[in-house]
Amino acid sequence: MQRRDTGISRSRFLKMMGAAGVAGSTLSVLSCQPNTSATGGGGSGGGPEEKELAFYNWSDYVAKSTIPGFEEETGIKVTQDFFASNEDLLGKLQAGATGYDVIVPSDYMVAIMIKSDVIQKIDKSKIPNTKNVGSNYMGLSYDPNNEYSLPYQWGTTGILYNKKEVGELDGTWDAMWDPQFEGEMAMLADSRETIGAALYKLGYSVNSKDQDQLAEAEAELKKQQPLLRGYFASTEVRPLVLNGDILLGHVYSGDAFLALSENENLDYVIPQPQATRWTDNMCIPNGASHPDNAHKFINYILGADVGAKLSNYTYYNTPNEAALPKIAGALKDLPGYILSPDVFQRLEVIKDLGATTRDYERIFTEVKSA
Ligand code: N2P
C-alpha cells in the first residue's frame, strides 16, 4: 500500500529498515560499538562536536521525514541502530556500547538506567521545545523532574487479531491461551509485557513482586508456550497477522493501528481486566560522543510539526501537545487510538521492580526454552 507521506511503499520502507536493523545489531554485537565508527567525538574534550549523531531506537519508530529533516536543518549526519526490547537496549549499554548519543527507553527502563548510572542528565535550557510536552507527560514517577528524560511517544499493548477468521473476542487475555488457535498466535519477546499478560489474566498487577503470583504466572506461560508460533518483536508480529500467517498477536498499539489501517478484517483489543500503557523517552547515555547534538535532536523531535509527522507515520500517540492538532483525523478515528476514560483507568504502567527484575528474567528465559 502506498502511504501518502512517504512516496515509497511502506513494505519497501520496512524492508530497508529491517535490513538496516539486522546489519546494525550484528555489527554492534561483534564490536560493542554502534556502527557509526564515530571518530574522536569532541563532546567531552571541549571543542566543537563533529556533525554526527548516533541514534539507537526501536525498529520502525521514526517517520520517513524525521531523520532527513534533522540532517537538513542542522547539517548533522545521523546513523541509526535498532533494538527490539528495553532489556536488549540495557544489555547493549551494559556490555560497553558507548557511542550512542540518543536512546529511547520506556518508563521503567528509564528508572533502571538512572539507578545503574548509564544515562546522563539533560540540560533543558538547550531544549526550548520542552514547552510543547503536555503536562500529563512531564514529571512522571520514573523521572519526577525530567532530569534524564523527555517523552518520545506513548501507546498501549494489547491483541491484534483477525476478527473475520476468529469472530469477536470476549475482550479478555484468555484468547491468547485458547487451544483452538494453537500455532496461530504469537506473544511479544518482551519479558515484562509477556509475563505481564499472564499476571493480568490471573487478575494480578503487572508489577507484582509476590513470588506465589509469579509462580502462577510462570505456570500459565508454560501452558501457553506450546500453543504459540513464537515470541517476536512487535514489528514482526504485525506482518504475521496482517498477511494471515497467524490469527492473534500480542503487539504494541502502533503496530496494531498500522495493520488495521491496511486490512479491515483486523481488530485491536486492549484486554480486560488490565493492560499496559507505556511512555517511551529520549535519553542521552553516559559516554555519548555528541551530547550537544543529542540535545539538538531531542529539541527537534519535540517540535510541533516533527512530532505530528512522527505519530502520523508510526501510529503511536504523541505526548507533544503542540503536535496534537496536526494529528491525522483518520488516525484519531481509529477505535482505541484516543483512550476513553474507562479504558485509561484500567491501564497499568510497568515499574522498576528492583531485585525482583531478576525473577522476571529467569521466568522468561525458562518459559521460552520450555
Ligand atoms: C516501536 C516500538 C514501540 C515501543 N516499533 C514500545 N514501547
Tab-separated table of N, CA and C in Angstrom, residues 188-331:
chain	number	residue	atom	x	y	z
A	188	LEU	N	4.816	-11.265	22.555
A	188	LEU	CA	5.975	-10.379	22.424
A	188	LEU	C	7.213	-10.989	23.087
A	189	ALA	N	8.348	-10.791	22.449
A	189	ALA	CA	9.632	-11.167	23.056
A	189	ALA	C	10.037	-10.036	23.998
A	190	ASP	N	9.225	-9.856	25.015
A	190	ASP	CA	9.366	-8.730	25.937
A	190	ASP	C	8.982	-9.279	27.308
A	191	SER	N	9.985	-9.480	28.179
A	191	SER	CA	9.748	-10.206	29.436
A	191	SER	C	8.650	-9.555	30.278
A	192	ARG	N	8.715	-8.247	30.461
A	192	ARG	CA	7.741	-7.602	31.343
A	192	ARG	C	6.327	-7.634	30.744
A	193	GLU	N	6.217	-7.432	29.432
A	193	GLU	CA	4.893	-7.427	28.805
A	193	GLU	C	4.285	-8.822	28.775
A	194	THR	N	5.092	-9.828	28.458
A	194	THR	CA	4.518	-11.168	28.295
A	194	THR	C	4.228	-11.819	29.654
A	195	ILE	N	5.125	-11.649	30.614
A	195	ILE	CA	4.788	-12.112	31.973
A	195	ILE	C	3.618	-11.271	32.481
A	196	GLY	N	3.622	-10.000	32.102
A	196	GLY	CA	2.524	-9.107	32.485
A	196	GLY	C	1.180	-9.611	31.983
A	197	ALA	N	1.139	-10.115	30.756
A	197	ALA	CA	-0.124	-10.630	30.205
A	197	ALA	C	-0.639	-11.783	31.061
A	198	ALA	N	0.282	-12.654	31.495
A	198	ALA	CA	-0.121	-13.786	32.347
A	198	ALA	C	-0.618	-13.274	33.701
A	199	LEU	N	0.073	-12.282	34.252
A	199	LEU	CA	-0.363	-11.713	35.539
A	199	LEU	C	-1.740	-11.070	35.398
A	200	TYR	N	-1.932	-10.312	34.328
A	200	TYR	CA	-3.239	-9.679	34.090
A	200	TYR	C	-4.329	-10.747	33.982
A	201	LYS	N	-4.030	-11.808	33.229
A	201	LYS	CA	-5.012	-12.887	33.032
A	201	LYS	C	-5.451	-13.468	34.367
A	202	LEU	N	-4.490	-13.528	35.306
A	202	LEU	CA	-4.778	-14.084	36.635
A	202	LEU	C	-5.419	-13.052	37.566
A	203	GLY	N	-5.536	-11.812	37.078
A	203	GLY	CA	-6.132	-10.772	37.915
A	203	GLY	C	-5.111	-10.060	38.799
A	204	TYR	N	-3.816	-10.229	38.496
A	204	TYR	CA	-2.765	-9.604	39.303
A	204	TYR	C	-2.190	-8.386	38.574
A	205	SER	N	-1.326	-7.683	39.295
A	205	SER	CA	-0.686	-6.488	38.732
A	205	SER	C	0.536	-6.864	37.890
A	206	VAL	N	0.794	-6.070	36.867
A	206	VAL	CA	1.996	-6.234	36.037
A	206	VAL	C	3.252	-5.967	36.876
A	207	ASN	N	3.072	-5.351	38.022
A	207	ASN	CA	4.207	-5.017	38.888
A	207	ASN	C	4.282	-5.907	40.119
A	208	SER	N	3.689	-7.089	40.007
A	208	SER	CA	3.676	-7.983	41.169
A	208	SER	C	5.098	-8.379	41.593
A	209	LYS	N	5.317	-8.370	42.918
A	209	LYS	CA	6.580	-8.881	43.479
A	209	LYS	C	6.303	-10.121	44.315
A	210	ASP	N	5.062	-10.591	44.263
A	210	ASP	CA	4.641	-11.720	45.088
A	210	ASP	C	5.088	-13.026	44.416
A	211	GLN	N	5.954	-13.775	45.110
A	211	GLN	CA	6.549	-14.967	44.489
A	211	GLN	C	5.500	-16.025	44.137
A	212	ASP	N	4.437	-16.112	44.916
A	212	ASP	CA	3.390	-17.091	44.583
A	212	ASP	C	2.672	-16.690	43.299
A	213	GLN	N	2.399	-15.388	43.182
A	213	GLN	CA	1.746	-14.905	41.948
A	213	GLN	C	2.667	-15.113	40.741
A	214	LEU	N	3.954	-14.860	40.941
A	214	LEU	CA	4.901	-15.055	39.835
A	214	LEU	C	4.985	-16.527	39.437
A	215	ALA	N	4.923	-17.412	40.416
A	215	ALA	CA	4.948	-18.847	40.103
A	215	ALA	C	3.692	-19.239	39.322
A	216	GLU	N	2.562	-18.658	39.699
A	216	GLU	CA	1.320	-18.939	38.942
A	216	GLU	C	1.435	-18.419	37.507
A	217	ALA	N	2.009	-17.227	37.367
A	217	ALA	CA	2.161	-16.653	36.024
A	217	ALA	C	3.091	-17.529	35.186
A	218	GLU	N	4.151	-18.012	35.817
A	218	GLU	CA	5.083	-18.888	35.098
A	218	GLU	C	4.360	-20.143	34.607
A	219	ALA	N	3.525	-20.717	35.462
A	219	ALA	CA	2.773	-21.919	35.065
A	219	ALA	C	1.836	-21.609	33.894
A	220	GLU	N	1.199	-20.443	33.938
A	220	GLU	CA	0.310	-20.037	32.828
A	220	GLU	C	1.108	-19.944	31.523
A	221	LEU	N	2.288	-19.331	31.617
A	221	LEU	CA	3.092	-19.137	30.409
A	221	LEU	C	3.608	-20.471	29.868
A	222	LYS	N	3.869	-21.409	30.762
A	222	LYS	CA	4.317	-22.730	30.304
A	222	LYS	C	3.172	-23.502	29.640
A	223	LYS	N	1.961	-23.200	30.085
A	223	LYS	CA	0.783	-23.793	29.419
A	223	LYS	C	0.605	-23.184	28.030
A	224	GLN	N	0.902	-21.897	27.939
A	224	GLN	CA	0.666	-21.174	26.687
A	224	GLN	C	1.738	-21.475	25.628
A	225	GLN	N	2.963	-21.686	26.090
A	225	GLN	CA	4.094	-21.764	25.164
A	225	GLN	C	3.900	-22.734	23.995
A	226	PRO	N	3.387	-23.976	24.251
A	226	PRO	CA	3.221	-24.904	23.116
A	226	PRO	C	2.143	-24.474	22.115
A	227	LEU	N	1.308	-23.506	22.518
A	227	LEU	CA	0.244	-23.049	21.602
A	227	LEU	C	0.733	-21.964	20.650
A	228	LEU	N	1.964	-21.476	20.896
A	228	LEU	CA	2.424	-20.275	20.180
A	228	LEU	C	3.277	-20.590	18.954
A	229	ARG	N	3.187	-19.667	17.979
A	229	ARG	CA	4.150	-19.700	16.875
A	229	ARG	C	5.523	-19.276	17.404
A	230	GLY	N	5.522	-18.409	18.394
A	230	GLY	CA	6.793	-17.984	18.989
A	230	GLY	C	6.660	-16.654	19.693
A	231	TYR	N	7.823	-16.139	20.124
A	231	TYR	CA	7.917	-14.832	20.788
A	231	TYR	C	8.680	-13.910	19.837
A	232	PHE	N	8.062	-12.798	19.485
A	232	PHE	CA	8.642	-11.942	18.449
A	232	PHE	C	8.621	-10.471	18.869
A	233	ALA	N	9.383	-9.661	18.114
A	233	ALA	CA	9.255	-8.205	18.234
A	233	ALA	C	7.891	-7.804	17.680
A	234	SER	N	7.353	-6.717	18.202
A	234	SER	CA	6.034	-6.263	17.752
A	234	SER	C	6.006	-5.985	16.242
A	235	THR	N	7.093	-5.434	15.734
A	235	THR	CA	7.152	-5.139	14.288
A	235	THR	C	7.164	-6.422	13.454
A	236	GLU	N	7.513	-7.556	14.088
A	236	GLU	CA	7.465	-8.846	13.375
A	236	GLU	C	6.076	-9.479	13.482
A	237	VAL	N	5.400	-9.219	14.592
A	237	VAL	CA	4.060	-9.793	14.764
A	237	VAL	C	3.086	-9.149	13.770
A	238	ARG	N	3.252	-7.842	13.566
A	238	ARG	CA	2.305	-7.122	12.689
A	238	ARG	C	2.136	-7.773	11.317
A	239	PRO	N	3.234	-8.003	10.549
A	239	PRO	CA	3.013	-8.613	9.231
A	239	PRO	C	2.474	-10.040	9.313
A	240	LEU	N	2.815	-10.754	10.395
A	240	LEU	CA	2.294	-12.129	10.517
A	240	LEU	C	0.767	-12.114	10.570
A	241	VAL	N	0.210	-11.180	11.343
A	241	VAL	CA	-1.257	-11.102	11.444
A	241	VAL	C	-1.826	-10.482	10.169
A	242	LEU	N	-1.154	-9.453	9.702
A	242	LEU	CA	-1.630	-8.731	8.508
A	242	LEU	C	-1.735	-9.674	7.305
A	243	ASN	N	-0.745	-10.538	7.159
A	243	ASN	CA	-0.726	-11.429	5.991
A	243	ASN	C	-1.476	-12.730	6.223
A	244	GLY	N	-2.084	-12.879	7.399
A	244	GLY	CA	-2.856	-14.100	7.657
A	244	GLY	C	-2.008	-15.295	8.039
A	245	ASP	N	-0.720	-15.090	8.357
A	245	ASP	CA	0.123	-16.212	8.779
A	245	ASP	C	-0.272	-16.703	10.162
A	246	ILE	N	-0.711	-15.769	11.008
A	246	ILE	CA	-1.257	-16.144	12.312
A	246	ILE	C	-2.553	-15.362	12.524
A	247	LEU	N	-3.311	-15.753	13.542
A	247	LEU	CA	-4.617	-15.120	13.752
A	247	LEU	C	-4.605	-14.072	14.868
A	248	LEU	N	-3.778	-14.307	15.878
A	248	LEU	CA	-3.742	-13.381	17.011
A	248	LEU	C	-2.303	-13.052	17.370
A	249	GLY	N	-2.051	-11.791	17.665
A	249	GLY	CA	-0.698	-11.400	18.057
A	249	GLY	C	-0.706	-10.350	19.151
A	250	HIS	N	0.214	-10.518	20.086
A	250	HIS	CA	0.437	-9.562	21.189
A	250	HIS	C	1.318	-8.459	20.614
A	251	VAL	N	0.842	-7.243	20.603
A	251	VAL	CA	1.561	-6.152	19.914
A	251	VAL	C	1.469	-4.843	20.695
A	252	TYR	N	2.353	-3.917	20.342
A	252	TYR	CA	2.219	-2.532	20.770
A	252	TYR	C	1.220	-1.850	19.830
A	253	SER	N	0.528	-0.851	20.367
A	253	SER	CA	-0.621	-0.281	19.650
A	253	SER	C	-0.321	0.260	18.254
A	254	GLY	N	0.835	0.896	18.058
A	254	GLY	CA	1.131	1.455	16.735
A	254	GLY	C	1.127	0.385	15.667
A	255	ASP	N	1.709	-0.773	16.007
A	255	ASP	CA	1.710	-1.878	15.042
A	255	ASP	C	0.292	-2.352	14.763
A	256	ALA	N	-0.537	-2.353	15.807
A	256	ALA	CA	-1.935	-2.758	15.606
A	256	ALA	C	-2.641	-1.768	14.677
A	257	PHE	N	-2.493	-0.477	14.949
A	257	PHE	CA	-3.224	0.514	14.149
A	257	PHE	C	-2.756	0.539	12.690
A	258	LEU	N	-1.460	0.346	12.481
A	258	LEU	CA	-0.956	0.275	11.105
A	258	LEU	C	-1.602	-0.893	10.373
A	259	ALA	N	-1.664	-2.040	11.057
A	259	ALA	CA	-2.245	-3.236	10.432
A	259	ALA	C	-3.735	-3.013	10.155
A	260	LEU	N	-4.425	-2.448	11.124
A	260	LEU	CA	-5.867	-2.171	10.967
A	260	LEU	C	-6.130	-1.273	9.767
A	261	SER	N	-5.259	-0.305	9.586
A	261	SER	CA	-5.491	0.652	8.508
A	261	SER	C	-5.248	0.018	7.138
A	262	GLU	N	-4.602	-1.152	7.137
A	262	GLU	CA	-4.337	-1.823	5.867
A	262	GLU	C	-5.223	-3.036	5.627
A	263	ASN	N	-5.932	-3.475	6.645
A	263	ASN	CA	-6.745	-4.679	6.484
A	263	ASN	C	-7.971	-4.580	7.385
A	264	GLU	N	-9.135	-4.412	6.759
A	264	GLU	CA	-10.346	-4.146	7.542
A	264	GLU	C	-10.860	-5.372	8.290
A	265	ASN	N	-10.263	-6.541	8.045
A	265	ASN	CA	-10.688	-7.731	8.790
A	265	ASN	C	-10.059	-7.823	10.173
A	266	LEU	N	-9.135	-6.907	10.445
A	266	LEU	CA	-8.402	-6.989	11.718
A	266	LEU	C	-9.016	-6.086	12.768
A	267	ASP	N	-8.726	-6.404	14.024
A	267	ASP	CA	-9.176	-5.543	15.122
A	267	ASP	C	-8.102	-5.549	16.203
A	268	TYR	N	-8.150	-4.542	17.063
A	268	TYR	CA	-7.207	-4.425	18.184
A	268	TYR	C	-7.996	-4.336	19.470
A	269	VAL	N	-7.631	-5.159	20.432
A	269	VAL	CA	-8.337	-5.102	21.713
A	269	VAL	C	-7.331	-4.819	22.833
A	270	ILE	N	-7.711	-3.923	23.721
A	270	ILE	CA	-6.928	-3.646	24.930
A	270	ILE	C	-7.611	-4.468	26.020
A	271	PRO	N	-7.040	-5.658	26.334
A	271	PRO	CA	-7.810	-6.657	27.092
A	271	PRO	C	-8.174	-6.263	28.517
A	272	GLN	N	-9.219	-6.933	28.988
A	272	GLN	CA	-9.692	-6.865	30.368
A	272	GLN	C	-8.917	-7.906	31.182
A	273	PRO	N	-8.753	-7.805	32.463
A	273	PRO	CA	-9.209	-6.647	33.212
A	273	PRO	C	-8.237	-5.474	33.119
A	274	GLN	N	-6.969	-5.785	32.822
A	274	GLN	CA	-5.978	-4.720	32.769
A	274	GLN	C	-5.032	-4.943	31.598
A	275	ALA	N	-4.355	-3.890	31.189
A	275	ALA	CA	-3.346	-3.970	30.136
A	275	ALA	C	-2.354	-2.837	30.385
A	276	THR	N	-1.325	-2.769	29.551
A	276	THR	CA	-0.238	-1.816	29.804
A	276	THR	C	-0.376	-0.544	28.964
A	277	ARG	N	-0.087	0.564	29.610
A	277	ARG	CA	0.110	1.847	28.928
A	277	ARG	C	1.560	2.232	29.193
A	278	TRP	N	2.275	2.588	28.136
A	278	TRP	CA	3.706	2.888	28.310
A	278	TRP	C	4.042	4.232	27.669
A	279	THR	N	5.139	4.801	28.136
A	279	THR	CA	5.680	6.019	27.526
A	279	THR	C	7.149	5.763	27.228
A	280	ASP	N	7.561	6.000	25.994
A	280	ASP	CA	8.975	5.885	25.629
A	280	ASP	C	9.604	7.273	25.678
A	281	ASN	N	10.907	7.291	25.970
A	281	ASN	CA	11.585	8.557	26.275
A	281	ASN	C	12.919	8.696	25.577
A	282	MET	N	13.283	9.934	25.316
A	282	MET	CA	14.608	10.204	24.758
A	282	MET	C	15.578	10.479	25.912
A	283	CYS	N	16.702	9.754	25.877
A	283	CYS	CA	17.733	9.902	26.916
A	283	CYS	C	19.101	9.935	26.241
A	284	ILE	N	20.077	10.464	26.965
A	284	ILE	CA	21.453	10.531	26.454
A	284	ILE	C	22.330	9.624	27.326
A	285	PRO	N	22.912	8.570	26.723
A	285	PRO	CA	23.731	7.666	27.537
A	285	PRO	C	24.988	8.362	28.049
A	286	ASN	N	25.507	7.864	29.161
A	286	ASN	CA	26.849	8.279	29.578
A	286	ASN	C	27.816	7.862	28.478
A	287	GLY	N	28.810	8.672	28.243
A	287	GLY	CA	29.779	8.311	27.213
A	287	GLY	C	29.333	8.662	25.815
A	288	ALA	N	28.193	9.359	25.687
A	288	ALA	CA	27.768	9.784	24.344
A	288	ALA	C	28.873	10.642	23.726
A	289	SER	N	29.138	10.408	22.440
A	289	SER	CA	30.212	11.168	21.785
A	289	SER	C	29.766	12.576	21.428
A	290	HIS	N	28.448	12.750	21.274
A	290	HIS	CA	27.961	14.039	20.758
A	290	HIS	C	26.776	14.562	21.573
A	291	PRO	N	27.018	14.887	22.851
A	291	PRO	CA	25.902	15.304	23.704
A	291	PRO	C	25.218	16.591	23.243
A	292	ASP	N	25.975	17.515	22.668
A	292	ASP	CA	25.321	18.750	22.183
A	292	ASP	C	24.364	18.424	21.039
A	293	ASN	N	24.839	17.593	20.121
A	293	ASN	CA	23.974	17.197	19.005
A	293	ASN	C	22.744	16.447	19.530
A	294	ALA	N	22.952	15.681	20.588
A	294	ALA	CA	21.832	14.934	21.178
A	294	ALA	C	20.764	15.913	21.676
A	295	HIS	N	21.178	16.966	22.338
A	295	HIS	CA	20.206	17.972	22.797
A	295	HIS	C	19.475	18.601	21.612
A	296	LYS	N	20.226	18.877	20.540
A	296	LYS	CA	19.578	19.461	19.347
A	296	LYS	C	18.548	18.498	18.775
A	297	PHE	N	18.894	17.223	18.778
A	297	PHE	CA	17.996	16.222	18.214
A	297	PHE	C	16.714	16.112	19.054
A	298	ILE	N	16.881	16.082	20.370
A	298	ILE	CA	15.710	15.971	21.249
A	298	ILE	C	14.806	17.197	21.050
A	299	ASN	N	15.432	18.359	20.947
A	299	ASN	CA	14.647	19.579	20.732
A	299	ASN	C	13.893	19.516	19.394
A	300	TYR	N	14.571	19.004	18.385
A	300	TYR	CA	13.960	18.869	17.055
A	300	TYR	C	12.740	17.942	17.116
A	301	ILE	N	12.882	16.803	17.770
A	301	ILE	CA	11.775	15.830	17.867
A	301	ILE	C	10.563	16.459	18.556
A	302	LEU	N	10.826	17.338	19.524
A	302	LEU	CA	9.717	17.929	20.272
A	302	LEU	C	9.084	19.124	19.563
A	303	GLY	N	9.529	19.420	18.346
A	303	GLY	CA	8.858	20.440	17.544
A	303	GLY	C	7.442	19.979	17.193
A	304	ALA	N	6.538	20.934	16.996
A	304	ALA	CA	5.131	20.573	16.732
A	304	ALA	C	4.983	19.787	15.425
A	305	ASP	N	5.586	20.272	14.349
A	305	ASP	CA	5.434	19.598	13.056
A	305	ASP	C	6.114	18.238	13.057
A	306	VAL	N	7.317	18.226	13.584
A	306	VAL	CA	8.085	16.972	13.588
A	306	VAL	C	7.358	15.925	14.437
A	307	GLY	N	6.843	16.352	15.585
A	307	GLY	CA	6.122	15.431	16.473
A	307	GLY	C	4.873	14.874	15.803
A	308	ALA	N	4.166	15.730	15.072
A	308	ALA	CA	2.944	15.275	14.399
A	308	ALA	C	3.284	14.293	13.278
A	309	LYS	N	4.319	14.623	12.505
A	309	LYS	CA	4.692	13.728	11.397
A	309	LYS	C	5.128	12.369	11.936
A	310	LEU	N	5.812	12.408	13.070
A	310	LEU	CA	6.268	11.163	13.700
A	310	LEU	C	5.068	10.245	13.989
A	311	SER	N	4.093	10.772	14.714
A	311	SER	CA	2.951	9.930	15.087
A	311	SER	C	2.062	9.613	13.887
A	312	ASN	N	1.972	10.544	12.935
A	312	ASN	CA	1.162	10.262	11.746
A	312	ASN	C	1.757	9.122	10.927
A	313	TYR	N	3.024	8.871	11.129
A	313	TYR	CA	3.672	7.776	10.417
A	313	TYR	C	3.684	6.480	11.235
A	314	THR	N	4.035	6.604	12.523
A	314	THR	CA	4.181	5.384	13.342
A	314	THR	C	2.850	4.883	13.891
A	315	TYR	N	1.861	5.747	13.942
A	315	TYR	CA	0.542	5.441	14.506
A	315	TYR	C	0.586	5.259	16.024
A	316	TYR	N	1.649	5.739	16.666
A	316	TYR	CA	1.646	5.804	18.127
A	316	TYR	C	1.110	7.164	18.545
A	317	ASN	N	0.817	7.296	19.843
A	317	ASN	CA	0.302	8.571	20.360
A	317	ASN	C	1.451	9.519	20.671
A	318	THR	N	1.152	10.809	20.643
A	318	THR	CA	2.187	11.808	20.922
A	318	THR	C	1.982	12.450	22.295
A	319	PRO	N	3.078	12.676	23.013
A	319	PRO	CA	2.998	13.455	24.262
A	319	PRO	C	3.121	14.949	23.973
A	320	ASN	N	3.231	15.275	22.693
A	320	ASN	CA	3.529	16.643	22.259
A	320	ASN	C	2.210	17.382	22.016
A	321	GLU	N	1.841	18.220	22.978
A	321	GLU	CA	0.547	18.890	22.903
A	321	GLU	C	0.454	19.816	21.688
A	322	ALA	N	1.569	20.428	21.330
A	322	ALA	CA	1.578	21.331	20.176
A	322	ALA	C	1.367	20.552	18.871
A	323	ALA	N	1.683	19.245	18.898
A	323	ALA	CA	1.518	18.416	17.701
A	323	ALA	C	0.090	17.898	17.567
A	324	LEU	N	-0.631	17.860	18.672
A	324	LEU	CA	-1.953	17.213	18.682
A	324	LEU	C	-2.908	17.702	17.591
A	325	PRO	N	-3.026	19.039	17.382
A	325	PRO	CA	-3.961	19.482	16.342
A	325	PRO	C	-3.568	19.028	14.937
A	326	LYS	N	-2.332	18.606	14.775
A	326	LYS	CA	-1.852	18.191	13.450
A	326	LYS	C	-1.882	16.681	13.279
A	327	ILE	N	-2.417	15.965	14.261
A	327	ILE	CA	-2.514	14.502	14.119
A	327	ILE	C	-3.651	14.193	13.136
A	328	ALA	N	-3.356	13.277	12.215
A	328	ALA	CA	-4.296	12.985	11.129
A	328	ALA	C	-5.647	12.533	11.677
A	329	GLY	N	-6.715	13.057	11.077
A	329	GLY	CA	-8.070	12.696	11.502
A	329	GLY	C	-8.314	11.199	11.423
A	330	ALA	N	-7.786	10.578	10.370
A	330	ALA	CA	-8.014	9.141	10.178
A	330	ALA	C	-7.430	8.345	11.345
A	331	LEU	N	-6.335	8.845	11.861
A	331	LEU	CA	-5.675	8.164	12.968
A	331	LEU	C	-6.513	8.331	14.244
